Amino acid sequence: MVCGEPTSCTIITYAMKKQFVANWKMNPGSVKEALGIARASDYESVIVCPPFPFIPAVSGIVKRAELGAQDLFWERKGAYTGEVSSLQLRGLGVRYVIIGHSERRYIIGETDEVVEKKFVAALRAGLVPIVCVGETAEEKRAGRAEEAVMRELRAMPARSRFVVAYEPVWAIGTGIPDRPEDTERMVRVIRSRVPRGTSILYGGSVTAANLRSFCDHSNIDGVLVGGASIRIHELRRMIHIIGTYDRTE
Ligand code: PGA
């Protein structure tokens, strides 16, 4: 309780909650395994992003976690073989969608223009985009990390609700996470370019062992976890840690 001048008293609360986005990528191999991971993930502040075929089954399991998808196509329906639309995702109870993950940018070849189209489609459908941005090892070496991240962010409309996942490409799936103080610095730069209140997460080789080092920075709103989010033992430890931030002070 903080008493202000001259007569009013204001209760100031600091939200400590951290978000945990679980990006399963193209895993696991069976519905049975998917359900096991989903059960272990079903906690508040968790956003579970299974591959498309598992979304209906996972949707039937999760009660406290939110449901996300790993991608979408920009048209709502039509002759687009192999694609999945916002309309279809909404119909399955999906609320979030990962856009512009580096595996899609660099393996599948998605351009900034494609990412922008998907971003707009997600917003139009009422989905919350989780936009992934991050520099490559080469860009980092050349001292162009900030420039690369700003280029990827440039396309995002100024006044919309979205989540940013800062994921240095060289840190994804390598076992070599960013240094939390470097992440914090980049998050500050990102924050200066996105709407107030935008949630900014870190992703790239997050595990139970390093999760706190990121979440302890008040400026980092949570994490996007790939590999470790489908290893049940590791997942349980991480969710326990995330839960310790789940309070107001
Ligand atoms: P990782 O993947 O945790 O396996 O490094 C992060 C991500 O999904 O980008």
XYZ file of C-alpha atoms and ligand atoms in Angstrom:
258
model
C 0.000 0.000 0.000
C 1.438 3.357 -1.023
C -0.086 6.606 0.211
C 0.045 9.431 -2.321
C -0.474 13.168 -1.946
C -2.554 14.632 -0.560
C -5.410 12.307 0.467
C -5.566 9.252 -1.785
C -4.103 5.839 -1.037
C -3.228 3.616 -3.988
C -2.481 -0.079 -3.976
C 0.396 -0.661 -6.357
C 0.838 -4.213 -7.563
C 3.708 -5.500 -9.652
C 2.745 -8.398 -11.884
C 5.453 -11.045 -11.595
C 3.821 -13.599 -13.879
C 6.001 -15.017 -16.621
C 4.779 -16.599 -19.838
C 5.981 -20.000 -20.965
C 5.488 -20.827 -24.640
C 6.061 -24.513 -25.388
C 7.005 -24.969 -29.040
C 6.924 -28.689 -29.724
C 8.125 -28.207 -33.316
C 7.565 -31.421 -35.365
C 7.326 -33.597 -32.233
C 6.344 -36.011 -30.749
C 5.672 -39.022 -32.996
C 2.312 -40.176 -31.618
C -0.939 -38.844 -30.182
C -0.324 -40.856 -27.027
C 2.963 -39.068 -26.353
C 1.379 -35.736 -27.264
C -1.322 -36.237 -24.643
C 1.284 -37.052 -21.985
C 3.190 -33.842 -22.701
C -0.035 -31.844 -22.825
C -1.101 -33.131 -19.386
C 2.252 -32.144 -17.919
C 1.964 -28.689 -19.526
C -1.514 -27.814 -18.304
C -0.778 -24.852 -16.062
C -1.644 -21.179 -16.153
C 0.862 -18.958 -17.967
C 1.681 -21.830 -20.335
C 0.902 -21.616 -24.054
C 1.130 -25.055 -25.658
C 1.958 -25.105 -29.375
C 1.657 -28.648 -30.751
C 1.913 -29.603 -34.432
C -1.417 -29.197 -36.292
C -2.465 -32.900 -36.221
C -2.361 -32.977 -32.399
C -4.263 -29.749 -31.771
C -7.753 -31.334 -31.459
C -6.549 -33.990 -28.984
C -4.513 -31.499 -26.951
C -7.428 -29.080 -26.948
C -9.485 -31.721 -25.160
C -6.836 -32.031 -22.428
C -5.724 -28.526 -21.533
C -7.902 -26.600 -19.130
C -5.534 -24.053 -17.611
C -2.942 -23.671 -20.358
C -3.717 -21.775 -23.565
C -3.501 -23.314 -27.003
C -1.193 -22.007 -29.726
C -0.265 -23.066 -33.252
C 3.186 -23.010 -34.836
C 2.167 -21.363 -38.099
C -0.782 -20.384 -40.291
C -1.513 -19.362 -43.867
C -2.655 -15.840 -44.662
C -5.853 -16.723 -46.579
C -8.941 -17.873 -44.685
C -9.853 -20.716 -47.077
C -9.433 -21.860 -50.672
C -7.128 -23.775 -52.997
C -3.914 -23.770 -50.954
C -2.792 -27.380 -50.710
C -1.166 -28.276 -47.427
C -1.899 -24.979 -45.691
C -3.885 -24.275 -42.515
C -5.901 -21.096 -41.966
C -6.703 -18.820 -39.060
C -10.357 -19.756 -39.449
C -9.577 -23.443 -38.976
C -7.324 -22.730 -35.991
C -9.904 -20.536 -34.300
C -12.436 -23.318 -34.705
C -10.171 -25.612 -32.669
C -9.847 -23.207 -29.763
C -6.415 -21.858 -30.722
C -5.686 -18.356 -29.333
C -2.015 -17.796 -30.164
C 0.089 -18.444 -33.239
C 3.870 -18.437 -33.666
C 4.870 -16.379 -36.689
C 8.253 -16.091 -38.369
C 10.112 -18.720 -36.401
C 13.706 -18.869 -37.678
C 13.247 -22.508 -38.711
C 10.547 -21.280 -41.083
C 12.567 -18.279 -42.222
C 15.799 -20.183 -42.869
C 14.747 -23.783 -43.615
C 11.431 -23.187 -45.403
C 12.460 -19.816 -46.850
C 9.821 -17.467 -45.419
C 10.576 -13.832 -46.175
C 9.764 -10.755 -44.081
C 6.862 -10.118 -46.514
C 5.390 -13.567 -45.894
C 5.785 -13.126 -42.151
C 3.982 -9.785 -42.358
C 1.057 -11.288 -44.305
C 0.705 -14.031 -41.698
C 0.908 -11.496 -38.896
C -1.925 -9.441 -40.400
C -4.022 -12.574 -41.027
C -3.608 -13.679 -37.424
C -4.648 -10.302 -36.052
C -7.673 -10.109 -38.372
C -8.810 -13.486 -37.079
C -8.431 -12.436 -33.452
C -5.400 -14.640 -32.834
C -2.447 -13.251 -30.871
C 0.728 -13.520 -32.967
C 3.934 -14.563 -31.225
C 6.455 -12.963 -33.554
C 9.936 -14.478 -33.517
C 12.860 -12.192 -34.248
C 16.579 -12.703 -33.824
C 19.956 -12.264 -35.454
C 22.053 -14.985 -37.087
C 25.565 -15.818 -35.859
C 26.968 -13.917 -38.824
C 24.933 -10.815 -38.030
C 26.045 -10.993 -34.423
C 29.707 -11.292 -35.432
C 29.341 -8.298 -37.714
C 27.830 -6.235 -34.886
C 24.500 -6.067 -36.763
C 22.270 -7.924 -34.292
C 20.153 -4.915 -33.399
C 19.763 -3.889 -37.016
C 18.580 -7.420 -37.941
C 16.036 -7.531 -35.145
C 14.718 -4.072 -36.010
C 14.361 -5.067 -39.675
C 12.246 -8.074 -38.697
C 10.126 -5.948 -36.384
C 9.620 -3.120 -38.842
C 6.734 -4.828 -40.591
C 4.665 -5.167 -37.427
C 1.809 -2.650 -37.234
C 2.269 -0.209 -34.396
C -1.029 -0.482 -32.619
C -1.783 -4.159 -32.272
C -1.604 -6.753 -29.558
C 1.143 -9.254 -30.065
C 3.948 -11.070 -28.280
C 7.589 -10.831 -29.337
C 9.968 -13.757 -28.874
C 13.564 -12.623 -29.113
C 15.375 -15.722 -30.315
C 18.949 -15.359 -31.523
C 19.144 -17.890 -34.361
C 22.524 -19.181 -33.175
C 21.027 -20.034 -29.759
C 18.147 -22.171 -31.028
C 18.622 -25.883 -30.508
C 22.362 -25.493 -29.945
C 22.573 -25.796 -26.163
C 24.213 -22.356 -26.111
C 21.756 -19.792 -24.731
C 22.269 -16.048 -24.979
C 23.778 -14.304 -21.977
C 20.786 -13.031 -19.966
C 22.325 -9.566 -19.663
C 22.685 -9.394 -23.470
C 19.069 -10.550 -23.840
C 17.976 -7.896 -21.388
C 19.759 -5.241 -23.428
C 18.097 -6.387 -26.656
C 14.700 -6.612 -24.956
C 15.095 -2.973 -23.936
C 15.746 -2.004 -27.552
C 12.747 -4.053 -28.747
C 10.567 -2.508 -26.060
C 11.311 0.952 -27.380
C 9.805 -0.085 -30.757
C 6.643 -1.982 -29.792
C 3.349 -0.905 -28.187
C 3.355 -0.388 -24.424
C 2.499 -3.551 -22.545
C 3.797 -5.878 -25.270
C 5.072 -9.101 -23.795
C 8.679 -9.808 -24.805
C 10.044 -13.321 -24.321
C 13.432 -14.951 -24.742
C 13.941 -18.202 -26.668
C 16.994 -20.321 -27.506
C 18.275 -23.333 -25.534
C 16.209 -22.551 -22.443
C 16.311 -25.366 -19.859
C 15.414 -25.768 -16.201
C 19.029 -24.936 -15.382
C 19.032 -21.484 -17.006
C 15.359 -20.487 -16.892
C 15.697 -18.373 -13.755
C 18.612 -16.408 -15.125
C 16.257 -15.022 -17.792
C 13.075 -14.748 -15.738
C 14.811 -12.921 -12.901
C 15.095 -9.905 -15.205
C 11.856 -7.989 -14.725
C 12.102 -6.737 -18.314
C 11.959 -10.279 -19.754
C 8.334 -11.428 -19.646
C 8.961 -15.124 -20.077
C 10.409 -17.727 -22.419
C 9.734 -19.680 -25.583
C 11.045 -23.209 -25.159
C 11.581 -25.800 -27.876
C 13.485 -29.009 -27.159
C 13.170 -28.921 -23.380
C 9.383 -28.424 -23.540
C 8.799 -32.000 -24.688
C 11.117 -33.693 -22.186
C 8.621 -34.339 -19.436
C 10.999 -34.337 -16.485
C 12.626 -31.112 -17.654
C 9.211 -29.632 -18.461
C 7.908 -30.289 -14.946
C 10.946 -28.595 -13.423
C 10.524 -25.572 -15.683
C 6.820 -25.253 -14.955
C 7.536 -25.400 -11.265
C 10.032 -22.551 -11.649
C 7.626 -20.479 -13.758
C 5.007 -21.002 -11.043
C 7.241 -19.328 -8.483
C 6.864 -16.068 -10.435
C 3.101 -16.510 -10.524
C 2.158 -13.979 -7.893
C 1.742 -10.247 -7.408
C 3.784 -8.294 -4.919
P 15.141 -24.590 -28.324
O 14.134 -23.945 -29.379
O 14.568 -24.292 -26.961
O 15.140 -26.039 -28.661
O 16.458 -23.922 -28.520
C 13.627 -22.688 -29.171
C 12.631 -22.366 -30.253
O 11.617 -23.037 -30.399
O 12.865 -21.475 -31.000
